[in-house]
mmCIF file of C-alpha atoms in Angstrom:
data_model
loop_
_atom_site.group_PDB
_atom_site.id
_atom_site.type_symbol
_atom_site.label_atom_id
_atom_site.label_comp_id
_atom_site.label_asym_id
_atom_site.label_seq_id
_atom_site.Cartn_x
_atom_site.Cartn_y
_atom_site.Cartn_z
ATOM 1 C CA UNK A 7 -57.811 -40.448 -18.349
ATOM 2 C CA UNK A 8 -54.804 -41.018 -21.045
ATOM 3 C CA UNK A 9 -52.786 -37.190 -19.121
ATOM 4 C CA UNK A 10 -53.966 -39.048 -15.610
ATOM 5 C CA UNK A 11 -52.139 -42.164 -16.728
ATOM 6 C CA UNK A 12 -49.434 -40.379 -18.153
ATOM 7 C CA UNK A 13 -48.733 -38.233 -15.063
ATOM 8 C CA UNK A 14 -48.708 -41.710 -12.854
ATOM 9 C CA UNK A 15 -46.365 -42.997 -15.175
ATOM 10 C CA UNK A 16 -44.072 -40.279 -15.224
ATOM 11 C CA UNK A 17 -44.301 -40.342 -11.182
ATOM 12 C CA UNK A 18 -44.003 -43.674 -11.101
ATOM 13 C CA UNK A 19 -39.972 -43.461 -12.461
ATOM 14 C CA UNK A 20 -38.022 -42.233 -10.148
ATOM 15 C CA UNK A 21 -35.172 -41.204 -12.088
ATOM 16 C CA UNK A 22 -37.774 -39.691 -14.339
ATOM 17 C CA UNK A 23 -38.663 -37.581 -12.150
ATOM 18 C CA UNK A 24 -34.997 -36.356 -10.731
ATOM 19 C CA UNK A 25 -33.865 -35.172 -14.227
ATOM 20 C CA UNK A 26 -37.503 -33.530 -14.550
ATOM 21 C CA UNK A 27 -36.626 -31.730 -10.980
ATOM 22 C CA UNK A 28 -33.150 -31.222 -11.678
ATOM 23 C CA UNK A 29 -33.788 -29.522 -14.772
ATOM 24 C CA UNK A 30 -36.823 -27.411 -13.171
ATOM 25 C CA UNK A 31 -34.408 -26.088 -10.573
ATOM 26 C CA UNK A 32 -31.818 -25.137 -13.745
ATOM 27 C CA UNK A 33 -34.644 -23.530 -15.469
ATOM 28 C CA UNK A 34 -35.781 -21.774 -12.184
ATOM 29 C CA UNK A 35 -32.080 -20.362 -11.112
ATOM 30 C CA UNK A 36 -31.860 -19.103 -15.076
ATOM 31 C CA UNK A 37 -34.781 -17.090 -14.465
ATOM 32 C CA UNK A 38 -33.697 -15.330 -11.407
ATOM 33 C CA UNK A 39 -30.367 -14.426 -12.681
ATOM 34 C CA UNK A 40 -32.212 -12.422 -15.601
ATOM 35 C CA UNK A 41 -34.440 -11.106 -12.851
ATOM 36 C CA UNK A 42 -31.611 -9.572 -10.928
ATOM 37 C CA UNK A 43 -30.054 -8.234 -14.272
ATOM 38 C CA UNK A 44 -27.535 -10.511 -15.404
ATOM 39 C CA UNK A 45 -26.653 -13.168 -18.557
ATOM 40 C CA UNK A 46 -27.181 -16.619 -17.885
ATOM 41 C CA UNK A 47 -24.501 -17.559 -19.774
ATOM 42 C CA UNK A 48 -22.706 -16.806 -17.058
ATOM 43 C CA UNK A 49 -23.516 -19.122 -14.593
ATOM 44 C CA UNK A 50 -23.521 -21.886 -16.974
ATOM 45 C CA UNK A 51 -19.826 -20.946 -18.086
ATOM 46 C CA UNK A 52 -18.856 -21.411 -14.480
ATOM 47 C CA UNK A 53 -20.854 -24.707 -14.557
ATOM 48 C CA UNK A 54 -18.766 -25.630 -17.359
ATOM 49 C CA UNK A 55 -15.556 -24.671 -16.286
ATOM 50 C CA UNK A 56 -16.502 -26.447 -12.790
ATOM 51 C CA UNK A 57 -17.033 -29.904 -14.680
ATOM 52 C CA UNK A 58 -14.359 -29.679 -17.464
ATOM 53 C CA UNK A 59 -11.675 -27.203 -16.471
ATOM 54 C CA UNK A 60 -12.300 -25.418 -19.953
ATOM 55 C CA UNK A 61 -12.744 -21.415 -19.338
ATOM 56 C CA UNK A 62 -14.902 -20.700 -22.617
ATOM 57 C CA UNK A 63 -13.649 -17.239 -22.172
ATOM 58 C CA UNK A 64 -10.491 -16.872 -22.319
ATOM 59 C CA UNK A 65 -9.893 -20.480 -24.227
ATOM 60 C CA UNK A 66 -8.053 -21.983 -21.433
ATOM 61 C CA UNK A 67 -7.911 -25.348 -19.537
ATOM 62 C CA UNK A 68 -7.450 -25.788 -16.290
ATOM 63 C CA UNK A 69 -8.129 -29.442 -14.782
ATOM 64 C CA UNK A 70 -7.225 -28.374 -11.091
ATOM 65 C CA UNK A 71 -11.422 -27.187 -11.458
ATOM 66 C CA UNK A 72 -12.114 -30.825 -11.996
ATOM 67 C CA UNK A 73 -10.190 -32.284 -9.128
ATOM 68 C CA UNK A 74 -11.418 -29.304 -6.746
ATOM 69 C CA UNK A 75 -15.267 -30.537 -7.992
ATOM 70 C CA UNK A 76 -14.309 -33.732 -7.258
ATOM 71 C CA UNK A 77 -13.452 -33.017 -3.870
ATOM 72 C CA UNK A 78 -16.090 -31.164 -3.190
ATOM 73 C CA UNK A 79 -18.187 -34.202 -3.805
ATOM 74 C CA UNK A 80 -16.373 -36.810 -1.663
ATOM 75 C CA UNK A 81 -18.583 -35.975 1.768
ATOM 76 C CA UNK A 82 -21.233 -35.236 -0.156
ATOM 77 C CA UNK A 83 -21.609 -38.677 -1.637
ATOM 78 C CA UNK A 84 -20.437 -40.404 1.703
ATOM 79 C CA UNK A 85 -23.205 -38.405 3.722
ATOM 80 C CA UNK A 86 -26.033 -38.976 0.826
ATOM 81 C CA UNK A 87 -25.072 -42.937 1.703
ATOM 82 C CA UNK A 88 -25.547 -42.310 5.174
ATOM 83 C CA UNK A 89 -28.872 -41.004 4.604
ATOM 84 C CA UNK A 90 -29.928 -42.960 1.921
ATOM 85 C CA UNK A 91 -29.337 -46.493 4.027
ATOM 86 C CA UNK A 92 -31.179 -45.533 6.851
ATOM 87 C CA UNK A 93 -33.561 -44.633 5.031
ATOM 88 C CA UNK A 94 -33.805 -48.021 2.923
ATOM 89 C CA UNK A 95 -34.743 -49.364 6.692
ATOM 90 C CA UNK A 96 -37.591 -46.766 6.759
ATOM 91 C CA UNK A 97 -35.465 -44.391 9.100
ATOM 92 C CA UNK A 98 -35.008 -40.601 8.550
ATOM 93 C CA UNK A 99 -31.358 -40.183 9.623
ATOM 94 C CA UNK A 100 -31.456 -36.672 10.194
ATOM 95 C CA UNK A 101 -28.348 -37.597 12.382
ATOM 96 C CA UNK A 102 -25.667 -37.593 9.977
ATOM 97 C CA UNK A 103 -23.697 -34.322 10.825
ATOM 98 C CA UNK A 104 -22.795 -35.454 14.292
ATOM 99 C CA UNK A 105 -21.467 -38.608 12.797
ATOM 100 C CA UNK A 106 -19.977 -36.677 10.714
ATOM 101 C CA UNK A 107 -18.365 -34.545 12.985
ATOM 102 C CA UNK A 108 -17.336 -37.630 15.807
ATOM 103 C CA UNK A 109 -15.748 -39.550 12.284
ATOM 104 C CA UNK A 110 -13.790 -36.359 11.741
ATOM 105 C CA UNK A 111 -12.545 -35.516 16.005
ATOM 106 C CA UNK A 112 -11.761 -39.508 15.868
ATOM 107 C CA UNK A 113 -9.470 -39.292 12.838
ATOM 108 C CA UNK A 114 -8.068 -36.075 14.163
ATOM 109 C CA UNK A 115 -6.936 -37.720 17.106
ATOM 110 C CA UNK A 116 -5.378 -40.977 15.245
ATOM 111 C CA UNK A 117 -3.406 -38.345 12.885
ATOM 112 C CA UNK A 118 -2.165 -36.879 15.677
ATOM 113 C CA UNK A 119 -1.186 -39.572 18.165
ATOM 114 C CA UNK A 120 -1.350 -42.339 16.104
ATOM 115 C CA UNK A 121 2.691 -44.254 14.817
ATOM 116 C CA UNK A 122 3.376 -42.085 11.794
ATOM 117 C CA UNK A 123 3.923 -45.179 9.270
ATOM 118 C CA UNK A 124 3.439 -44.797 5.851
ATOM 119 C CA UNK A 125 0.122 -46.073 4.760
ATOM 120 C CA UNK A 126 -1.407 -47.574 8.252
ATOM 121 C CA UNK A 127 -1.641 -44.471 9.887
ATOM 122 C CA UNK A 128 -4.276 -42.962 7.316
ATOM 123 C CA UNK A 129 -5.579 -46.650 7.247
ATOM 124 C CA UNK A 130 -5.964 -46.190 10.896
ATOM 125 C CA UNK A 131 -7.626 -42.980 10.727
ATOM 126 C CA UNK A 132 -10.267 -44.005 8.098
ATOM 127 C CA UNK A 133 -11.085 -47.070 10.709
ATOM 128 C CA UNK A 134 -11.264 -44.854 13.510
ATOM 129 C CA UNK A 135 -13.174 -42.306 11.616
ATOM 130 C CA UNK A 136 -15.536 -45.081 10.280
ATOM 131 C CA UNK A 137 -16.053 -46.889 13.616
ATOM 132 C CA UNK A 138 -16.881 -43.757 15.568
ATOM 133 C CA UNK A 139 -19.735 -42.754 13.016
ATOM 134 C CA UNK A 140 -21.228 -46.267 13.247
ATOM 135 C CA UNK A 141 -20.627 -46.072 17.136
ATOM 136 C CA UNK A 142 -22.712 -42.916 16.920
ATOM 137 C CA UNK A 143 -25.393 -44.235 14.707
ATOM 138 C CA UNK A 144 -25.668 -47.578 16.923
ATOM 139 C CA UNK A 145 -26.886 -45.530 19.666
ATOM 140 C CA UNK A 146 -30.004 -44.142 17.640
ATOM 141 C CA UNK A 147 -30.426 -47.469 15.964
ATOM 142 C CA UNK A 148 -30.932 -49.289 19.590
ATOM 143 C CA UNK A 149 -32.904 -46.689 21.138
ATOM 144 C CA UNK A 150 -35.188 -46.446 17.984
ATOM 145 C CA UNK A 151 -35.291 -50.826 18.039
ATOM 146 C CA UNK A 152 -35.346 -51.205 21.977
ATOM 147 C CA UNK A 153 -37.211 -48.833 23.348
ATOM 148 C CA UNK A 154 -39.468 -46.642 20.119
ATOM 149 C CA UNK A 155 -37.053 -44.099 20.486
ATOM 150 C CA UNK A 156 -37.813 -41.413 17.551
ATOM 151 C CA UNK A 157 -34.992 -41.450 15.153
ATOM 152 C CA UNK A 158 -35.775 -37.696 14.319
ATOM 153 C CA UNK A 159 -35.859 -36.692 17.666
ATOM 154 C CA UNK A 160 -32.752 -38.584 18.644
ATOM 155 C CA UNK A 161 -30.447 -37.578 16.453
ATOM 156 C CA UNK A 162 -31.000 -34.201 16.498
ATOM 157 C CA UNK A 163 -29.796 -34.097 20.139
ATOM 158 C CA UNK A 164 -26.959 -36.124 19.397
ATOM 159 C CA UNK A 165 -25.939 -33.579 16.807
ATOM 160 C CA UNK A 166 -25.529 -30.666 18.961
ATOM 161 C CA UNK A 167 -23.618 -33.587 21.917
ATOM 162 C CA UNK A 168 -21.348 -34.705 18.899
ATOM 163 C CA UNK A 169 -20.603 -30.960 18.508
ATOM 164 C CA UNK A 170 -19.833 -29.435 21.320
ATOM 165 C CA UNK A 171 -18.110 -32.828 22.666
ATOM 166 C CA UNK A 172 -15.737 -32.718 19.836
ATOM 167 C CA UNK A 173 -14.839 -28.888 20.381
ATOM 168 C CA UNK A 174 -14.421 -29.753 23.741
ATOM 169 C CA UNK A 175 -11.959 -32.680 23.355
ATOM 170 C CA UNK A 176 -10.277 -30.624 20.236
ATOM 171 C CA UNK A 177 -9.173 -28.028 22.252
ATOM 172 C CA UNK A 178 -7.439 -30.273 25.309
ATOM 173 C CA UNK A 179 -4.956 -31.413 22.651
ATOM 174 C CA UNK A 180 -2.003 -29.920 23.554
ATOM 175 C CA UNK A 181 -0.872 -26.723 21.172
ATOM 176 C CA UNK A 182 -4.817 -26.398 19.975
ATOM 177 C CA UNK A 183 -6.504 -22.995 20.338
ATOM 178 C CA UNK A 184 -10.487 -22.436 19.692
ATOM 179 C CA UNK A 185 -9.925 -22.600 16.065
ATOM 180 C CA UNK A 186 -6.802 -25.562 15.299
ATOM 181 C CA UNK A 187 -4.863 -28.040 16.447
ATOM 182 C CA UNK A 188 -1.042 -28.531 15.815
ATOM 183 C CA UNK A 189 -0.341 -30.115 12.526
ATOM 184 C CA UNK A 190 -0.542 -33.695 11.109
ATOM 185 C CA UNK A 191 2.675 -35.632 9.951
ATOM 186 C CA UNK A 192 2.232 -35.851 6.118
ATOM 187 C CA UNK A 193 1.683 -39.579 6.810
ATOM 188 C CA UNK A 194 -1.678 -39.262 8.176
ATOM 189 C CA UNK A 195 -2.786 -37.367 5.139
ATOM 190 C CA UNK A 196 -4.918 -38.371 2.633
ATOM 191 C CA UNK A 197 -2.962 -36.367 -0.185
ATOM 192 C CA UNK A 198 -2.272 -38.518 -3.434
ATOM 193 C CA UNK A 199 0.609 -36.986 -5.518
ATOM 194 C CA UNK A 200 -0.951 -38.786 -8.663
ATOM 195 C CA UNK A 201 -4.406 -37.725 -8.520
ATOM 196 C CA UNK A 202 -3.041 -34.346 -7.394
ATOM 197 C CA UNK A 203 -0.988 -34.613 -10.792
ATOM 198 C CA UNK A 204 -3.848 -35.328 -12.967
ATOM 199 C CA UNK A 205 -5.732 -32.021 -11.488
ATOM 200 C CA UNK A 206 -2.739 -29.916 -11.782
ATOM 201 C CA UNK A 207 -2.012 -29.636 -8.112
ATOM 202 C CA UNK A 208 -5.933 -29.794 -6.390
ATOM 203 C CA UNK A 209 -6.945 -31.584 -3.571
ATOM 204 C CA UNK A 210 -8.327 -34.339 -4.899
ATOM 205 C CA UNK A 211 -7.457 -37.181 -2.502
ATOM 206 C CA UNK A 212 -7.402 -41.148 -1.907
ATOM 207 C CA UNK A 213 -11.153 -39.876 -0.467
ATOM 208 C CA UNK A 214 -12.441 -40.360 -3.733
ATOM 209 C CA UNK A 215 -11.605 -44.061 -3.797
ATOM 210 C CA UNK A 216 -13.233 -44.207 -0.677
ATOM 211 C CA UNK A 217 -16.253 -42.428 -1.946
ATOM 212 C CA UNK A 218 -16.549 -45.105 -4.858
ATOM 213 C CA UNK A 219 -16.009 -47.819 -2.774
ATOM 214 C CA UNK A 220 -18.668 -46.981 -0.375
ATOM 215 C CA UNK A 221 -21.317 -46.653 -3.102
ATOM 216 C CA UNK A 222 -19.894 -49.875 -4.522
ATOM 217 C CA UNK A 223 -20.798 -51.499 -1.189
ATOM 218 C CA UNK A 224 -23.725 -50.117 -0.294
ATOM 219 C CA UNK A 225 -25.294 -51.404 -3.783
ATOM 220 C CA UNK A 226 -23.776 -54.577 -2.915
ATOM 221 C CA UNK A 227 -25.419 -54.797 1.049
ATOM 222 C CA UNK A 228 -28.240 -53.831 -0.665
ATOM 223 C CA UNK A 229 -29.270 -54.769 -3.286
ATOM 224 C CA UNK A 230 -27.175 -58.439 -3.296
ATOM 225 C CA UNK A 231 -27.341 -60.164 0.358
ATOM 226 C CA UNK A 232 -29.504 -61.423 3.039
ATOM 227 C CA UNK A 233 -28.948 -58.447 5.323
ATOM 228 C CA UNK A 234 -30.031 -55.776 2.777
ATOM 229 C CA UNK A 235 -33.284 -57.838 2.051
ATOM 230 C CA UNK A 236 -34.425 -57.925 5.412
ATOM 231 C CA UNK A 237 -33.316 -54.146 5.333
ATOM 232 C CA UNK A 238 -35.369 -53.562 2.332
ATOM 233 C CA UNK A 239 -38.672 -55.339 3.968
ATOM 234 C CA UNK A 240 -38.371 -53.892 6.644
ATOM 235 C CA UNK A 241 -37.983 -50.580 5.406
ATOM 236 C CA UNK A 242 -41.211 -51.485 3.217
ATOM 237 C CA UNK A 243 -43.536 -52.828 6.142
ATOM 238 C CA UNK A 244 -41.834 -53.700 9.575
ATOM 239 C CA UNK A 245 -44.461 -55.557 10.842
ATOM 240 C CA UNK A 246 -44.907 -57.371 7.838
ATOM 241 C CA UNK A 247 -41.656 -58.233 7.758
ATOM 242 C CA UNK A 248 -41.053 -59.321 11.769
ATOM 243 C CA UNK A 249 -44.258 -61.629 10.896
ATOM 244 C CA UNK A 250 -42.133 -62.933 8.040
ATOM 245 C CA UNK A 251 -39.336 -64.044 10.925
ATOM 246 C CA UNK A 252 -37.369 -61.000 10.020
ATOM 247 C CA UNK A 253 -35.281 -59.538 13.313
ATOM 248 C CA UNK A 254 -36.735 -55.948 12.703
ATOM 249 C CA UNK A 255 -34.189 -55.165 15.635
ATOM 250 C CA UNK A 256 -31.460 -56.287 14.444
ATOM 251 C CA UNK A 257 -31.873 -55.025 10.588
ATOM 252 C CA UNK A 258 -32.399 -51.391 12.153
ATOM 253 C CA UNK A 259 -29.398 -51.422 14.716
ATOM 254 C CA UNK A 260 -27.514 -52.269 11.863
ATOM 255 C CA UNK A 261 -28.903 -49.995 9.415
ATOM 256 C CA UNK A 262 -27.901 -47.029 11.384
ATOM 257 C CA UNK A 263 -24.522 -48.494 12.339
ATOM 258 C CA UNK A 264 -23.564 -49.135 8.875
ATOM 259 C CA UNK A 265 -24.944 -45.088 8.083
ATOM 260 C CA UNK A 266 -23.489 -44.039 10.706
ATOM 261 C CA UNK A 267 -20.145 -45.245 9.442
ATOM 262 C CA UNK A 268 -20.555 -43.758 5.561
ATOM 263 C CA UNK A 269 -20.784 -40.372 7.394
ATOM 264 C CA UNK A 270 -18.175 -41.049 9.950
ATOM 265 C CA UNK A 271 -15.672 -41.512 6.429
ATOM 266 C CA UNK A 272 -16.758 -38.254 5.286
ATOM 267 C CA UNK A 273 -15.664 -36.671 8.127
ATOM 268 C CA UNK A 274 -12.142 -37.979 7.777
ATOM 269 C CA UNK A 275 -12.185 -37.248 4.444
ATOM 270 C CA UNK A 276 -12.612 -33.719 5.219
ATOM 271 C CA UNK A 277 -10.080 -33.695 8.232
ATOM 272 C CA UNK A 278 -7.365 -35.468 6.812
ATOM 273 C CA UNK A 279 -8.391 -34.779 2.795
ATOM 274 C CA UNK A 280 -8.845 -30.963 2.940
ATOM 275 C CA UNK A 281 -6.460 -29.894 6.042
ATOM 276 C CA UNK A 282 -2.919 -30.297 7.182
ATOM 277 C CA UNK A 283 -4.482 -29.834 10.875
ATOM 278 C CA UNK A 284 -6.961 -30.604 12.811
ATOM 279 C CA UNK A 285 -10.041 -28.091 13.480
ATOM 280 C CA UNK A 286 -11.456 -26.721 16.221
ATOM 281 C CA UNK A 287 -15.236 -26.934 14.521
ATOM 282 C CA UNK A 288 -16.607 -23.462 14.924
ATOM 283 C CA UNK A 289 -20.290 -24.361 13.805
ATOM 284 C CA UNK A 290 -21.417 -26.857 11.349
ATOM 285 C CA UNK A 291 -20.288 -27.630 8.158
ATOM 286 C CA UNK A 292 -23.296 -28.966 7.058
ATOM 287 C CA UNK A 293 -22.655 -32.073 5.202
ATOM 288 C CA UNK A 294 -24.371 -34.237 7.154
ATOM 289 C CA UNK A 295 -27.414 -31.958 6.389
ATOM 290 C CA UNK A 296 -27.074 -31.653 2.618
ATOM 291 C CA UNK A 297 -26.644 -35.607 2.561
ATOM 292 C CA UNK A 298 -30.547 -35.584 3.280
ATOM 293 C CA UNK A 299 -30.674 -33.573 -0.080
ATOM 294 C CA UNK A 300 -28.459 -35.919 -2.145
ATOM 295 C CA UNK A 301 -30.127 -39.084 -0.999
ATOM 296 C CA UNK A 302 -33.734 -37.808 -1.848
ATOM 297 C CA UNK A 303 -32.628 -36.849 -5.406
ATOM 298 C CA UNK A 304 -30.643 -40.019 -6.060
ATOM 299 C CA UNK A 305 -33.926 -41.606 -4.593
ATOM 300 C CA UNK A 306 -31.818 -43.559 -1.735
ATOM 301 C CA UNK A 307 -29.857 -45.630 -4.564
ATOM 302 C CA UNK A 308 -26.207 -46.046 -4.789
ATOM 303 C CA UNK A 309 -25.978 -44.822 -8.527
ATOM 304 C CA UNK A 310 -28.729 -41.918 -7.839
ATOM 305 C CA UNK A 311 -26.205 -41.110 -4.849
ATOM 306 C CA UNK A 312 -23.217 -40.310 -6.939
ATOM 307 C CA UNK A 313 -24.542 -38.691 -9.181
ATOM 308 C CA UNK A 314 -26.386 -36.464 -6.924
ATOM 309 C CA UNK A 315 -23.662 -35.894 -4.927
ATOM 310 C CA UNK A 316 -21.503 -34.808 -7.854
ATOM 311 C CA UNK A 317 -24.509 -32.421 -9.093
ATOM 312 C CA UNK A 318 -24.288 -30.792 -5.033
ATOM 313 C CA UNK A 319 -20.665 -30.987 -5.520
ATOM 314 C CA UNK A 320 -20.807 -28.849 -8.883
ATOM 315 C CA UNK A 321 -23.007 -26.388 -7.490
ATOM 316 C CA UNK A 322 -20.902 -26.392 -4.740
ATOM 317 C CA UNK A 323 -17.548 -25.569 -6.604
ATOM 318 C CA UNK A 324 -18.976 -23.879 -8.967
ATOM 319 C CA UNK A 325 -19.592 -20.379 -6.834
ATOM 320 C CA UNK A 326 -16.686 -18.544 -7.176
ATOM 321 C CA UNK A 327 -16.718 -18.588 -10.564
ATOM 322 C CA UNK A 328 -19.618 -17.370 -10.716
ATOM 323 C CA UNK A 329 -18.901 -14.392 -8.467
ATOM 324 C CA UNK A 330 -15.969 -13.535 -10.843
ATOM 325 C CA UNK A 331 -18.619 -13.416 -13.687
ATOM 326 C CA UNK A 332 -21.092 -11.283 -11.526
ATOM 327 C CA UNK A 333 -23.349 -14.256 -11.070
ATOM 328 C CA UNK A 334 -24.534 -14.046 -7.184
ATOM 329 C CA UNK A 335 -23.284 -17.139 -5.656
ATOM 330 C CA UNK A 336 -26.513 -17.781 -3.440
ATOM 331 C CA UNK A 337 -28.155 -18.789 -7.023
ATOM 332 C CA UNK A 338 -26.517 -21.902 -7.025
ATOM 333 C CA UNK A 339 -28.336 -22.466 -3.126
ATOM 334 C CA UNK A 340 -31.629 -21.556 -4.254
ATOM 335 C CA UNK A 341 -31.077 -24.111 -7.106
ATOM 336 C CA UNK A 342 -30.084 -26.806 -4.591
ATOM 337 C CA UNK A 343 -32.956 -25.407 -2.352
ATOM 338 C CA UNK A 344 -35.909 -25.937 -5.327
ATOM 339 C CA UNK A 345 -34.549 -29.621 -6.111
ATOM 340 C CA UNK A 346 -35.273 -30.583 -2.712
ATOM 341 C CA UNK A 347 -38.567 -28.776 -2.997
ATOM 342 C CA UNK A 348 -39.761 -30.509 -6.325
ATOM 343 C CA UNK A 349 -38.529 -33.766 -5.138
ATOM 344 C CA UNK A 350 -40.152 -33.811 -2.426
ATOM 345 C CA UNK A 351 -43.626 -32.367 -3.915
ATOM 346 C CA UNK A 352 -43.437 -36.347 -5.837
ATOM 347 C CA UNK A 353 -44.963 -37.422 -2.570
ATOM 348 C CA UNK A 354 -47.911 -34.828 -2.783
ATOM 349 C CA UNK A 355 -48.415 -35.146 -6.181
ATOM 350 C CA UNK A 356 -48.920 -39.294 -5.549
ATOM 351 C CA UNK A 357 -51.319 -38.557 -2.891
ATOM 352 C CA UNK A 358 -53.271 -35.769 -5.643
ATOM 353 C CA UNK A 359 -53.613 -38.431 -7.911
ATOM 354 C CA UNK A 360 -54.728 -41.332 -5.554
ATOM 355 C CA UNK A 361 -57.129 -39.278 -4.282
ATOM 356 C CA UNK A 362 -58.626 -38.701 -7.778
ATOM 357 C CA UNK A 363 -58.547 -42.003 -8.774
ATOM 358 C CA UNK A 364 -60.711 -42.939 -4.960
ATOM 359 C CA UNK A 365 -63.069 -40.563 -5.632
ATOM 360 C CA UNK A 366 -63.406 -41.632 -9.747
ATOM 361 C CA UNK A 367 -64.129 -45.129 -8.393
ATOM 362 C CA UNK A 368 -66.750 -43.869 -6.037
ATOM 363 C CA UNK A 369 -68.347 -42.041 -8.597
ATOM 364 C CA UNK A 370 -68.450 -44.791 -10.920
ATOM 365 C CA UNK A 371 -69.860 -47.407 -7.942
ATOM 366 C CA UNK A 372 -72.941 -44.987 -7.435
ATOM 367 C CA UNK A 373 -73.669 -44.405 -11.027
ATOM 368 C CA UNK A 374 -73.634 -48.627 -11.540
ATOM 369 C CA UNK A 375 -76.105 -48.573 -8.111
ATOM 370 C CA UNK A 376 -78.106 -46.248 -10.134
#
């Protein structure tokens, strides 16, 4: 009885149990890289020189590998919001790659038509960018309020329309070929010569400011006003809380408009962040998806969030380094991969332990009948 009540415990804290996963992926990825021959040390060096810029090597410091993390990290974070607030509302916004992608074609388009003045023309971007995402979100949040619409099955479709809409409206700019579109006047980027100075010349943009802000607001929405408790209750039991003289409808329209706009920034902070042009999107880049990864490891919180999305960020970054050490770089996917996996077991191992502690009580009831 005292392990049972341990284990419950230890379930029972969430952030308990993402170090305990975290560290079980680690621990996992270390013992594949000795399967397939190689030192360990290795891969941790490049996680090292990923986080700190120090090469333990060759005694060196670098902090351009810090600001290139860091980047790395800014859609990461943005998406994990995205998924993380829908799902404080109960929803599984699976749908957070096409906002993505319709964030990133709308602040395309501003860079490139928009007045090029100094500081509102990124401004207008990130609006544009942010507005389009929600836009895109709205839809799935109606549906799913109106009419039962399944989130899941919604936004999957309106992943692959996002898509192929934005290739399609990419490539009628004028100069744009199937894989770019002319470039953007410096004033539309989000390029910041100090934070580029700090990191010895990386990309590390005003994206990151954005990316703080964002989790500063969504703890805020939250965790601190009216809207994010009726979020919150509904999230926990919607018809508990529409009995309560919640509007269930409203709270999840707005939930996805408000997710939809976290991943509609992270797609300008790719486009105008990462690129002096716009793209012609080939395929996916997948942030959206990995968002659902980050928000289940920082447990949908805002402080879980960042620091999830910096751990995905670091994994991220840290890959080429760990080819030049002859580290395979698909370890650090496989680690991401097992996170998700042990994270999500939690659920399983709940329902293990319930059921043990239904069937103790039964036992117990028929031995007092006796």
């Amino acid at each position: 009885m005292k392990g049972k009540a341990r284990w419950e415990k230890i379930l029972g804290d969430e952030r308990t149990v993402s170090l305990l996963v975290v560290a079980l992926g680690f621990a996992c990825g270390t013992l594949l890289v000795l399967l397939v021959g190689k030192n360990p040390a290795g891969m941790y060096q490049a996680m090292v020189q990923t986080l700190t810029g120090w090469d333990i090597t060759r005694g060196s410091w670098n902090a351009r590998y810090i600001g290139e993390w860091l980047t790395a990290s800014i859609p990461l974070i943005l998406c994990g919001l995205s998924m993380g607030f829908a799902a404080r509302t109960g929803l599984f916004n699976i749908g957070a790659e096409g906002q993505y992608i319709v964030g990133l074609t709308a602040a395309q388009f501003i860079a490139l038509y928009f007045p090029p003045i100094p500081v509102l023309h990124w401004a207008a971007a990130l609006a544009a960018a942010g507005l389009a995402g929600a836009l895109w979100g709205g839809i799935v949040g109606v549906l799913k309020a109106k009419f039962s619409v399944s989130e899941v099955v919604a936004t999957i479709m309106l992943n692959y329309v996002a898509f192929f809409l934005s290739r399609w409206v990419s490539m009628a700019i004028p100069g744009a070929n199937t894989y770019r579109t002319p470039n953007f006047p410096s004033t539309a980027r989000l390029s910041s010569g100090f934070l580029a100075s700090l990191t010895n010349g990386s990309r590390l943009n005003i994206g990151l400011y954005l990316a703080l802000a964002s989790c500063l607001f969504y703890w805020f929405v939250i965790e601190k006003t009216r809207l994010g408790f009726s979020l919150r209750a509904t999230g926990l039991n919607k018809e508990a809380a529409r009995y309560a003289g919640i509007p269930v409808t409203r709270s999840i329209s707005s939930s996805m408009l408000i997710a939809g706009m976290f991943a509609g920034f992270a797609g300008a902070a790719v486009a105008l962040g990462s690129f002096s042009y716009g793209r012609v999107l080939g395929g996916y880049d997948n942030y959206g998806f990995n968002g659902i990864a980050v928000a289940l490891v920082g447990n949908s919180q805002a402080g879980g969030i960042l620091a999830s999305g910096l751990l995905f960020g670091m994994l991220a970054s840290s890959q080429p380094l760990m080819q030049s050490r002859q580290i395979p770089k698909e370890i650090t996917l496989i680690i991401s991969g097992l996170v998700v996996v042990f994270i999500s077991l939690r659920a399983g191992a709940k329902l293990y332990l319930d059921w043990r502690a239904k069937k103790a009580a039964r036992t117990e009831g028929r031995n007092a009948d006796e």
